[in-house]
């Protein structure tokens, strides 16, 4: 069986009104835009969706809206990571109740847990629901807290719904240790990176990416994935370098700059909640010049 | 300056006798082994060659010996790192006079250098000769000291013979950031994989590789490198995973494991010099057993 979590999956930003409240009508437009422009799955709310700046009830409300709007056209997963693990369990149960196709959960990180504590956490989480669970491994952002290849193997052997990993080490050795441990045990285990690292991961068994880049350049995302899967490496390299230039532009004040870029693309989604800044007029003008230099304005859809 | 593309680079160890002096007789046989078993070029003395445990005179003698013994059969890359800039630059000049093909240097990690200090260090060493100059970026070995893509682009601007970067950081973002810019400012600039994990670097744009494990698994390393060079990256995955597994056996004890493995494969190069400790007998035996089924050459 092929895991359904593959390809260029989009993790939408969270549109806000000028008073910083959730903007449901625009959220529905964002979701529709991603589905129409080739996203293979939706996953919300990632950190670029300002997950940590939303209340739990806001997250539940928009999770329901995401499942309802996508309406089974592609799979929808809910990112349930929260600082308090009890919130994560509540969000996971909620995702199952509303009919989501899976959840994504990061390693608990604040207390720098041991490997055994991470193991116990995922056992508890995966046993609490029947949905597929994708783990989120990000040692470089989380002070070294990580799911090693060995731990990944233990979890796969124990948990039938432990379905994949968003692998955010972006490091040859760490990726290979996980792929070597996971794929022999579960050949359809989804090894997912970010769109900015499809090129180095696909030859080693990577099957896709989570990203919000599709809100700016869905055509580029799709072309890059297709070139990688076709093994057209010279073309994939050029496209990957282009994505890297965009990533360099957006990772500065992420996701504020992404929201600023969406203004240029005719898809405004409002401000960003503090402590993140909202892109200034100057910043947006700078982003516009960069997007023009990268010929994004000529090659990607404008408006909804 | 024309581009320097070294291909698959082997990293010979430095054999020692029981009295811990360099065993030049075995070193010659080891060089012949590497040349006969798939090396496109040799780099020495690298950390695999215990460079930091060799005296200045020994390093010079080693390079002189290697140049004469290899006699142009393969390119020799001389590793000249030292904590002091002038010491490294003098060694680079010596290597050029001896007949090396290129110069390799790491960050002066001992001084926990800020970027400006690293830049000046490389400008002085690289500028000491007219040979192609390679920087070795190995944060794990260097207490976390690493170079940024921005710093390397500045070095290109300051050093005409800066020909490539050997990257052992394993860091995809760094490799992409560097090569996508460097290829414009210096066509032919070589991104070189700093270890056997070469598939992702090859996808990103690496064109050569340093492979310490080629001393133990030269056939597998050659197969993997050729597939990467020919951009058959899906086809390279099986060989990549095999050598990634092999690599884990050597991770904890580094050079001591490498020397134990060489002995187990019939190419005894002695024990490492202190402060490195030879593997204890049980660990040596376990490593030998783990390598037992390897379809790779035995003996010299």
Coordinates of C-alpha atoms in Angstrom, one line a residue:
Chain A
X1 CA 0.0 0.0 0.0
X2 CA 1.2 3.5 -0.8
X3 CA 1.0 5.9 2.1
X4 CA -1.4 8.7 1.2
X5 CA 0.9 11.4 2.8
X6 CA 3.2 12.1 -0.1
X7 CA 3.8 14.8 -2.7
X8 CA 3.8 18.5 -2.1
X9 CA 1.5 18.8 0.8
X10 CA 0.5 22.3 1.9
X11 CA 0.3 23.7 5.4
X12 CA -1.8 26.9 5.0
X13 CA -1.1 30.1 6.9
X14 CA -3.8 31.3 9.2
X15 CA -5.7 34.3 7.9
X16 CA -6.5 37.0 10.4
X17 CA -8.7 40.1 10.4
X18 CA -7.3 43.5 11.2
X19 CA -8.2 43.0 14.8
X20 CA -6.2 39.7 14.8
X21 CA -9.3 37.5 15.1
X22 CA -9.6 34.4 12.9
X23 CA -10.8 35.1 9.3
X24 CA -12.8 32.1 8.4
X25 CA -14.0 33.3 4.9
X26 CA -10.4 33.9 3.8
X27 CA -9.2 30.6 5.4
X28 CA -11.7 28.8 3.1
X29 CA -10.3 30.6 0.1
X30 CA -6.7 29.6 1.1
X31 CA -7.8 25.9 1.4
X32 CA -9.6 26.0 -1.9
X33 CA -6.6 27.6 -3.6
X34 CA -4.3 24.9 -2.4
X35 CA -6.6 22.1 -3.5
X36 CA -7.1 23.6 -6.9
X37 CA -3.4 24.3 -7.5
X38 CA -2.2 20.8 -6.9
X39 CA -1.6 20.2 -3.2
X40 CA -1.6 16.5 -2.5
X41 CA -2.7 17.0 1.1
X42 CA -3.5 19.8 3.6
X43 CA -2.0 19.9 7.1
X44 CA -3.0 22.7 9.5
X45 CA -1.9 24.5 11.7
X46 CA 1.9 24.2 11.4
X47 CA 4.2 26.7 13.1
X48 CA 3.9 28.8 10.0
X49 CA 0.2 28.7 10.6
X50 CA 0.9 30.4 13.9
X51 CA -0.2 27.3 15.8
X52 CA 1.5 28.4 19.0
X53 CA -0.3 31.8 18.9
X54 CA -3.8 30.3 18.7
X55 CA -6.0 29.1 21.6
X56 CA -7.0 25.5 21.7
X57 CA -10.6 26.4 20.9
X58 CA -9.5 28.4 17.9
X59 CA -7.5 25.5 16.7
X60 CA -10.5 23.2 17.0
X61 CA -12.7 25.6 15.2
X62 CA -10.4 26.0 12.2
X63 CA -9.6 22.3 12.2
X64 CA -13.3 21.6 11.6
X65 CA -13.4 24.3 8.9
X66 CA -10.4 22.7 7.2
X67 CA -11.9 19.2 7.1
X68 CA -15.2 20.6 5.9
X69 CA -13.8 22.8 3.2
X70 CA -11.4 20.3 1.8
X71 CA -14.3 17.8 1.9
X72 CA -12.2 14.7 1.1
X73 CA -10.8 16.0 -2.1
X74 CA -7.4 15.4 -0.7
X75 CA -6.3 14.1 2.8
X76 CA -6.4 16.6 5.7
X77 CA -4.1 16.2 8.7
X78 CA -4.2 18.3 11.8
X79 CA -1.1 19.4 13.6
X80 CA -1.7 18.8 17.3
X81 CA 1.6 19.8 18.8
X82 CA 1.2 22.0 21.9
X83 CA 3.4 22.9 24.8
X84 CA 1.2 21.0 27.2
X85 CA 0.9 17.4 26.1
X86 CA -2.7 17.2 27.5
X87 CA -3.6 19.8 24.9
X88 CA -2.1 17.6 22.3
X89 CA -4.2 14.6 23.4
X90 CA -7.3 16.7 23.3
X91 CA -6.5 18.1 19.9
X92 CA -5.8 14.5 18.6
X93 CA -9.1 13.2 19.9
X94 CA -10.9 16.2 18.3
X95 CA -9.2 15.6 15.0
X96 CA -10.5 12.0 15.0
X97 CA -14.0 13.1 15.9
X98 CA -14.3 15.7 13.1
X99 CA -13.1 13.2 10.4
X100 CA -9.5 14.3 9.8
X101 CA -7.3 11.8 7.9
X102 CA -4.4 11.9 10.3
X103 CA -2.5 14.0 12.8
X104 CA 1.0 15.4 13.0
X105 CA 2.8 15.7 16.4
X106 CA 6.2 17.0 17.3
X107 CA 8.4 15.6 20.0
X108 CA 7.7 17.2 23.4
X109 CA 10.7 19.5 23.8
X110 CA 10.5 22.0 26.6
X111 CA 11.7 19.5 29.3
X112 CA 14.4 18.0 27.0
X113 CA 12.9 14.6 27.4
X114 CA 14.9 11.4 27.2
X115 CA 14.5 8.9 24.4
X116 CA 12.4 6.7 26.7
X117 CA 10.1 9.7 27.5
X118 CA 9.7 10.5 23.8
X119 CA 8.9 6.8 23.2
X120 CA 6.3 6.7 26.0
X121 CA 4.7 9.9 24.7
X122 CA 4.2 8.6 21.2
X123 CA 3.0 5.3 22.5
X124 CA 0.3 7.1 24.5
X125 CA -0.6 9.4 21.7
X126 CA -0.8 6.7 19.0
X127 CA -2.8 4.4 21.3
X128 CA -5.3 7.2 22.1
X129 CA -6.7 7.4 18.5
X130 CA -7.0 5.2 15.5
X131 CA -5.9 7.8 12.9
X132 CA -2.5 7.6 11.3
X133 CA 0.1 9.6 13.2
X134 CA 3.0 11.5 11.6
X135 CA 5.8 12.4 13.9
X136 CA 7.7 15.7 13.6
X137 CA 11.5 15.5 14.2
X138 CA 13.3 18.8 14.5
X139 CA 16.5 18.4 16.5
X140 CA 18.2 21.5 15.2
X141 CA 15.3 23.7 16.4
X142 CA 14.7 21.8 19.6
X143 CA 18.1 21.8 21.3
X144 CA 18.9 18.3 20.2
X145 CA 15.6 16.6 21.2
X146 CA 15.1 14.0 18.5
X147 CA 13.7 10.7 17.3
X148 CA 16.8 8.6 16.5
X149 CA 16.6 5.8 13.9
X150 CA 16.6 3.3 16.7
X151 CA 13.7 4.9 18.5
X152 CA 11.8 5.2 15.2
X153 CA 12.2 1.5 14.7
X154 CA 10.8 0.7 18.2
X155 CA 7.8 2.9 17.6
X156 CA 7.1 1.4 14.2
X157 CA 7.3 -2.1 15.6
X158 CA 4.9 -1.3 18.4
X159 CA 2.4 1.1 16.8
X160 CA 0.4 0.1 13.6
X161 CA -0.7 3.8 13.1
X162 CA 2.8 5.3 13.4
X163 CA 2.8 6.3 9.7
X164 CA 5.6 8.7 9.0
X165 CA 7.8 11.5 10.0
X166 CA 8.3 15.1 9.0
X167 CA 12.1 15.0 9.1
X168 CA 13.4 18.4 9.8
X169 CA 17.1 17.6 10.6
X170 CA 18.0 18.3 7.0
X171 CA 21.2 16.4 7.5
X172 CA 22.5 13.4 5.4
X173 CA 23.4 11.2 8.4
X174 CA 20.2 11.8 10.4
X175 CA 18.0 11.2 7.4
X176 CA 19.8 8.0 6.5
X177 CA 19.7 6.7 10.0
X178 CA 15.9 7.1 10.0
X179 CA 15.4 5.8 6.5
X180 CA 17.5 2.7 7.1
X181 CA 15.7 2.0 10.4
X182 CA 12.1 2.7 9.2
X183 CA 11.7 1.6 5.6
X184 CA 12.7 -2.1 6.0
X185 CA 10.0 -2.4 8.8
X186 CA 7.4 -0.3 7.1
X187 CA 8.0 0.3 3.4
X188 CA 5.2 2.9 3.1
X189 CA 6.5 4.9 6.1
X190 CA 6.2 8.5 4.9
X191 CA 9.5 10.3 5.0
X192 CA 8.6 13.9 4.5
X193 CA 10.8 17.0 4.5
X194 CA 10.2 20.6 3.6
X195 CA 9.8 21.7 0.0
X196 CA 13.2 23.4 0.3
X197 CA 14.9 20.0 0.7
X198 CA 13.1 17.7 -1.8
X199 CA 16.3 17.4 -3.9
X200 CA 18.6 15.9 -1.3
X201 CA 15.9 13.7 0.3
X202 CA 14.0 12.1 -2.6
X203 CA 17.0 10.0 -3.8
X204 CA 17.2 8.5 -0.2
X205 CA 13.5 7.6 0.0
X206 CA 11.8 10.9 0.8
X207 CA 8.3 11.0 -0.6
X208 CA 7.3 14.6 -0.3
X209 CA 7.2 17.8 1.7
X210 CA 5.1 20.0 4.0
X211 CA 5.3 23.6 3.1
X212 CA 3.4 26.8 2.8
X213 CA 5.3 27.8 -0.4
X214 CA 2.3 26.7 -2.4
X215 CA 0.6 29.9 -1.2
X216 CA 3.2 31.8 -3.3
X217 CA 4.4 29.4 -6.0
X218 CA 2.4 26.2 -6.4
X219 CA 3.6 25.7 -10.0
X220 CA 7.3 25.8 -8.9
X221 CA 6.6 23.3 -6.0
X222 CA 4.9 20.9 -8.3
X223 CA 7.5 21.1 -11.0
X224 CA 10.3 20.5 -8.5
X225 CA 8.6 17.4 -7.0
X226 CA 7.9 16.0 -10.5
X227 CA 11.5 16.6 -11.6
X228 CA 12.8 14.8 -8.4
X229 CA 10.5 11.8 -8.8
X230 CA 11.4 11.6 -12.5
X231 CA 15.1 11.6 -11.6
X232 CA 15.7 14.6 -13.8
X233 CA 18.4 15.9 -11.5
X234 CA 19.8 18.8 -13.5
X235 CA 16.3 20.3 -13.8
X236 CA 15.6 19.5 -10.2
X237 CA 18.7 21.3 -9.1
X238 CA 17.8 24.5 -10.9
X239 CA 14.3 24.4 -9.4
X240 CA 15.6 23.6 -6.0
X241 CA 18.0 26.5 -6.1
X242 CA 15.1 28.8 -7.0
X243 CA 13.1 27.5 -4.1
X244 CA 16.1 28.1 -1.8
X245 CA 16.2 31.7 -2.9
X246 CA 12.5 32.0 -2.0
X247 CA 13.1 30.3 1.3
X248 CA 15.9 32.7 2.1
X249 CA 13.4 35.5 1.4
X250 CA 10.6 34.0 3.6
X251 CA 12.5 32.5 6.5
X252 CA 13.4 36.0 7.6
X253 CA 10.5 36.9 9.9
X254 CA 8.7 33.7 9.1
X255 CA 5.7 33.6 8.5
X256 CA 5.2 37.4 8.5
X257 CA 7.2 37.6 5.2
X258 CA 5.1 34.8 3.7
X259 CA 1.9 36.7 4.5
X260 CA 3.5 39.8 3.0
X261 CA 4.3 37.9 -0.1
X262 CA 0.7 36.7 -0.4
X263 CA -0.3 40.4 -0.6
X264 CA 1.8 40.7 -3.7
X265 CA 0.3 37.6 -5.2
X266 CA -3.2 39.0 -4.8
X267 CA -4.1 36.7 -1.9
X268 CA -4.0 38.9 1.2
X269 CA -4.5 37.1 4.5
X270 CA -4.1 39.9 7.1
X271 CA -1.6 40.5 9.8
X272 CA 0.5 38.2 12.0
X273 CA -0.1 37.8 15.7
X274 CA 2.5 39.1 18.2
X275 CA 5.3 38.5 19.1
X276 CA 5.7 37.9 15.4
X277 CA 5.8 41.2 13.5
X278 CA 3.4 42.0 10.6
X279 CA 5.3 42.7 7.3
X280 CA 5.7 46.4 6.8
X281 CA 5.0 48.3 3.6
X282 CA 8.8 48.5 3.0
X283 CA 9.2 44.8 3.6
X284 CA 6.4 44.0 1.2
X285 CA 7.9 46.3 -1.5
X286 CA 11.3 44.5 -1.0
X287 CA 9.5 41.1 -1.3
X288 CA 7.8 42.3 -4.5
X289 CA 11.2 43.2 -6.1
X290 CA 12.6 39.8 -5.2
X291 CA 9.6 37.9 -6.5
X292 CA 9.9 39.8 -9.7
X293 CA 13.6 39.1 -10.0
X294 CA 12.8 35.4 -9.6
X295 CA 10.1 35.7 -12.3
X296 CA 7.5 34.4 -9.8
X297 CA 5.1 37.1 -10.8
X298 CA 5.1 35.9 -14.4
X299 CA 4.9 32.2 -13.7
X300 CA 2.6 31.7 -10.8
X301 CA -1.2 32.4 -10.3
X302 CA -2.3 35.8 -9.1
X303 CA -5.5 36.2 -7.0
X304 CA -7.6 33.4 -5.7
Chain B
X1 CA 42.8 29.2 -12.6
X2 CA 41.4 26.0 -14.1
X3 CA 38.9 24.0 -12.0
X4 CA 40.2 21.3 -9.7
X5 CA 38.0 18.2 -9.7
X6 CA 39.7 15.4 -7.7
X7 CA 37.0 12.7 -8.1
X8 CA 37.0 10.0 -5.5
X9 CA 39.6 10.8 -2.9
X10 CA 41.1 8.2 -0.6
X11 CA 42.6 9.2 2.8
X12 CA 45.4 6.9 3.7
X13 CA 46.2 6.3 7.4
X14 CA 49.7 6.8 8.7
X15 CA 51.2 3.4 9.6
X16 CA 53.3 3.2 12.8
X17 CA 55.8 0.7 14.0
X18 CA 55.8 -0.8 17.5
X19 CA 58.1 2.1 18.6
X20 CA 55.5 4.5 17.3
X21 CA 57.7 5.9 14.5
X22 CA 56.3 6.1 11.0
X23 CA 56.5 2.9 9.1
X24 CA 57.4 4.2 5.6
X25 CA 57.7 0.7 4.1
X26 CA 54.1 -0.1 5.0
X27 CA 53.0 3.4 4.0
X28 CA 54.4 2.8 0.5
X29 CA 52.4 -0.5 0.3
X30 CA 49.3 1.3 1.5
X31 CA 49.6 4.0 -1.1
X32 CA 50.0 1.3 -3.8
X33 CA 46.9 -0.4 -2.4
X34 CA 44.8 2.8 -2.6
X35 CA 46.0 3.4 -6.2
X36 CA 45.2 -0.1 -7.2
X37 CA 41.8 0.0 -5.6
X38 CA 39.9 2.8 -7.0
X39 CA 41.4 6.1 -5.8
X40 CA 41.3 9.0 -8.2
X41 CA 43.4 11.1 -5.8
X42 CA 44.9 10.8 -2.3
X43 CA 44.7 13.3 0.5
X44 CA 47.3 13.1 3.3
X45 CA 47.9 13.3 6.1
X46 CA 44.3 14.0 7.0
X47 CA 42.7 13.3 10.4
X48 CA 42.3 9.7 9.3
X49 CA 46.1 9.9 8.9
X50 CA 46.5 11.3 12.4
X51 CA 47.9 14.6 11.1
X52 CA 47.5 16.3 14.5
X53 CA 49.8 13.6 16.1
X54 CA 52.6 14.1 13.6
X55 CA 55.5 16.5 14.1
X56 CA 56.1 19.2 11.6
X57 CA 59.2 17.4 10.3
X58 CA 57.2 14.2 10.0
X59 CA 54.4 15.8 8.0
X60 CA 57.0 17.2 5.5
X61 CA 58.8 13.8 5.3
X62 CA 55.4 12.1 4.7
X63 CA 54.5 14.4 1.9
X64 CA 58.0 14.1 0.3
X65 CA 57.8 10.3 0.5
X66 CA 54.2 10.2 -0.9
X67 CA 55.0 12.4 -3.9
X68 CA 58.1 10.4 -4.8
X69 CA 56.3 7.0 -4.3
X70 CA 53.1 7.9 -6.1
X71 CA 55.2 9.4 -8.9
X72 CA 52.4 11.1 -10.7
X73 CA 50.1 8.0 -10.8
X74 CA 47.4 10.0 -8.9
X75 CA 47.0 13.6 -7.7
X76 CA 48.2 14.2 -4.1
X77 CA 46.3 16.7 -1.9
X78 CA 48.5 17.9 0.9
X79 CA 46.7 18.6 4.2
X80 CA 48.5 21.4 5.9
X81 CA 46.3 22.5 8.8
X82 CA 47.9 23.9 11.9
X83 CA 46.7 26.1 14.7
X84 CA 49.1 28.9 13.7
X85 CA 48.6 30.5 10.3
X86 CA 52.3 30.9 9.5
X87 CA 53.0 27.3 10.4
X88 CA 50.3 26.1 8.0
X89 CA 51.4 28.4 5.3
X90 CA 55.0 27.2 5.5
X91 CA 53.8 23.6 5.2
X92 CA 51.7 24.6 2.2
X93 CA 54.8 26.1 0.5
X94 CA 56.7 22.9 1.3
X95 CA 54.0 20.8 -0.2
X96 CA 54.0 22.9 -3.4
X97 CA 57.8 22.6 -3.7
X98 CA 57.6 18.8 -3.1
X99 CA 55.1 18.4 -6.0
X100 CA 51.6 18.2 -4.4
X101 CA 48.6 18.9 -6.7
X102 CA 46.5 20.8 -4.2
X103 CA 46.4 22.2 -0.6
X104 CA 43.8 21.4 2.0
X105 CA 43.2 23.2 5.3
X106 CA 40.6 23.2 8.1
X107 CA 39.5 26.0 10.4
X108 CA 42.0 27.0 13.2
X109 CA 39.4 25.6 15.6
X110 CA 41.7 25.7 18.7
X111 CA 41.3 29.5 19.0
X112 CA 37.5 29.4 18.7
X113 CA 37.9 31.8 15.8
X114 CA 35.3 34.4 14.7
X115 CA 34.5 34.6 11.0
X116 CA 37.1 37.4 10.2
X117 CA 39.8 35.3 11.8
X118 CA 38.9 32.2 9.8
X119 CA 38.9 34.2 6.6
X120 CA 42.3 35.7 7.1
X121 CA 43.7 32.3 8.1
X122 CA 42.6 30.8 4.8
X123 CA 43.7 33.8 2.8
X124 CA 47.2 33.5 4.2
X125 CA 47.5 29.7 3.7
X126 CA 45.8 29.6 0.3
X127 CA 47.8 32.6 -0.8
X128 CA 51.1 30.9 0.2
X129 CA 51.1 28.8 -3.0
X130 CA 49.7 28.8 -6.5
X131 CA 48.1 25.4 -6.1
X132 CA 44.3 24.9 -5.9
X133 CA 43.3 25.4 -2.3
X134 CA 40.5 23.4 -0.6
X135 CA 38.8 24.2 2.7
X136 CA 37.7 21.4 4.9
X137 CA 34.5 22.1 6.9
X138 CA 34.1 19.6 9.6
X139 CA 32.1 21.1 12.5
X140 CA 31.8 17.8 14.4
X141 CA 35.5 17.3 14.5
X142 CA 36.2 20.9 15.2
X143 CA 34.3 21.5 18.4
X144 CA 31.4 23.1 16.4
X145 CA 33.6 25.6 14.5
X146 CA 32.3 25.8 11.0
X147 CA 32.3 28.1 8.0
X148 CA 29.2 29.8 6.5
X149 CA 28.3 30.0 2.8
X150 CA 28.7 33.8 3.1
X151 CA 32.3 33.5 4.4
X152 CA 33.2 31.1 1.7
X153 CA 31.9 33.4 -1.0
X154 CA 34.0 36.2 0.6
X155 CA 37.0 33.9 0.4
X156 CA 36.4 33.3 -3.4
X157 CA 36.5 37.1 -3.8
X158 CA 39.9 37.3 -2.0
X159 CA 41.7 34.1 -3.2
X160 CA 42.0 33.3 -6.9
X161 CA 43.1 29.7 -6.2
X162 CA 40.3 28.8 -3.8
X163 CA 39.0 25.8 -5.8
X164 CA 36.6 24.0 -3.6
X165 CA 35.0 23.1 -0.2
X166 CA 35.2 19.6 1.4
X167 CA 32.0 19.4 3.4
X168 CA 31.6 17.1 6.3
X169 CA 28.9 19.2 8.0
X170 CA 26.2 16.9 6.3
X171 CA 24.1 20.1 6.3
X172 CA 21.8 20.4 3.3
X173 CA 21.0 24.1 3.7
X174 CA 24.7 25.0 3.9
X175 CA 25.6 23.0 0.8
X176 CA 22.7 24.5 -1.3
X177 CA 23.5 28.0 -0.1
X178 CA 27.1 27.7 -1.1
X179 CA 27.0 25.9 -4.4
X180 CA 24.1 27.9 -5.9
X181 CA 26.1 31.1 -5.5
X182 CA 29.6 29.8 -5.9
X183 CA 29.0 28.4 -9.3
X184 CA 28.3 31.9 -10.6
X185 CA 31.2 33.7 -9.0
X186 CA 33.7 30.9 -9.7
X187 CA 32.7 28.5 -12.5
X188 CA 34.1 25.0 -11.7
X189 CA 34.1 25.6 -8.0
X190 CA 34.0 22.1 -6.5
X191 CA 31.6 21.1 -3.7
X192 CA 33.2 18.0 -2.4
X193 CA 31.4 15.5 -0.1
X194 CA 33.5 15.2 3.1
X195 CA 32.5 11.6 3.8
X196 CA 30.8 8.5 2.3
X197 CA 27.3 10.0 2.6
X198 CA 27.5 11.4 -0.9
X199 CA 24.1 10.9 -2.5
X200 CA 22.4 14.0 -1.1
X201 CA 25.5 16.2 -1.8
X202 CA 25.6 14.7 -5.4
X203 CA 21.9 15.7 -5.8
X204 CA 22.7 19.2 -4.5
X205 CA 25.7 19.6 -6.9
X206 CA 28.8 17.9 -5.3
X207 CA 31.2 16.5 -7.9
X208 CA 33.8 14.8 -5.8
X209 CA 34.1 13.0 -2.4
X210 CA 36.5 12.2 0.4
X211 CA 36.0 8.7 1.6
X212 CA 38.0 7.5 4.7
X213 CA 36.2 4.1 4.6
X214 CA 37.6 3.5 1.1
X215 CA 40.5 2.0 3.1
X216 CA 38.2 -0.9 4.1
X217 CA 35.5 -1.0 1.5
X218 CA 37.1 0.4 -1.7
X219 CA 34.7 -1.5 -4.1
X220 CA 31.5 -0.4 -2.4
X221 CA 32.8 3.2 -2.2
X222 CA 33.8 3.2 -5.9
X223 CA 30.4 1.8 -6.9
X224 CA 28.6 4.4 -4.9
X225 CA 30.8 7.2 -6.2
X226 CA 30.4 6.2 -9.9
X227 CA 26.6 6.1 -9.5
X228 CA 26.7 9.6 -8.0
X229 CA 29.0 10.9 -10.6
X230 CA 26.7 9.5 -13.3
X231 CA 23.7 11.0 -11.5
X232 CA 22.1 7.7 -11.0
X233 CA 20.9 8.7 -7.6
X234 CA 17.9 6.4 -7.1
X235 CA 20.2 3.5 -8.2
X236 CA 22.8 4.7 -5.7
X237 CA 20.5 4.4 -2.7
X238 CA 21.3 0.7 -1.8
X239 CA 25.0 1.2 -1.8
X240 CA 24.5 4.5 0.1
X241 CA 22.5 2.7 2.8
X242 CA 25.1 -0.2 3.0
X243 CA 28.0 2.2 3.6
X244 CA 26.0 4.3 6.0
X245 CA 25.6 1.2 8.1
X246 CA 29.3 0.4 7.8
X247 CA 30.1 4.0 8.8
X248 CA 28.2 3.6 12.1
X249 CA 30.7 0.8 13.1
X250 CA 33.4 3.4 13.0
X251 CA 31.6 6.3 14.6
X252 CA 32.5 5.8 18.2
X253 CA 36.3 5.2 17.9
X254 CA 37.3 6.8 14.6
X255 CA 40.9 6.3 13.6
X256 CA 41.4 3.5 16.3
X257 CA 38.5 1.6 14.6
X258 CA 39.9 2.3 11.2
X259 CA 43.3 0.9 12.2
X260 CA 41.7 -2.1 13.9
X261 CA 39.7 -2.8 10.7
X262 CA 42.8 -2.5 8.5
X263 CA 44.5 -5.1 10.7
X264 CA 41.4 -7.4 10.5
X265 CA 41.5 -7.1 6.7
X266 CA 45.1 -8.1 6.5
X267 CA 46.7 -4.7 6.1
X268 CA 48.1 -4.1 9.5
X269 CA 49.2 -0.5 9.9
X270 CA 49.9 -0.6 13.6
X271 CA 48.1 1.1 16.5
X272 CA 47.3 4.8 16.6
X273 CA 49.6 7.2 18.4
X274 CA 48.7 8.5 21.9
X275 CA 46.6 10.1 23.1
X276 CA 44.4 8.0 20.8
X277 CA 44.1 4.5 22.2
X278 CA 44.0 1.3 20.3
X279 CA 40.8 -0.6 20.5
X280 CA 40.8 -3.2 23.3
X281 CA 41.0 -6.8 22.1
X282 CA 37.3 -7.6 22.5
X283 CA 36.3 -4.6 20.5
X284 CA 38.9 -5.4 17.8
X285 CA 37.5 -8.9 17.6
X286 CA 33.9 -7.7 17.4
X287 CA 34.8 -5.3 14.6
X288 CA 36.6 -8.0 12.7
X289 CA 33.5 -10.2 13.0
X290 CA 31.3 -7.4 11.8
X291 CA 33.4 -7.0 8.7
X292 CA 33.8 -10.7 8.1
X293 CA 31.2 -10.9 5.3
X294 CA 32.3 -7.8 3.5
X295 CA 33.0 -8.6 -0.2
X296 CA 36.1 -6.4 -0.2
X297 CA 39.8 -7.0 -0.8
X298 CA 41.9 -8.7 1.9
X299 CA 45.7 -8.2 2.3
X300 CA 47.8 -5.8 0.3

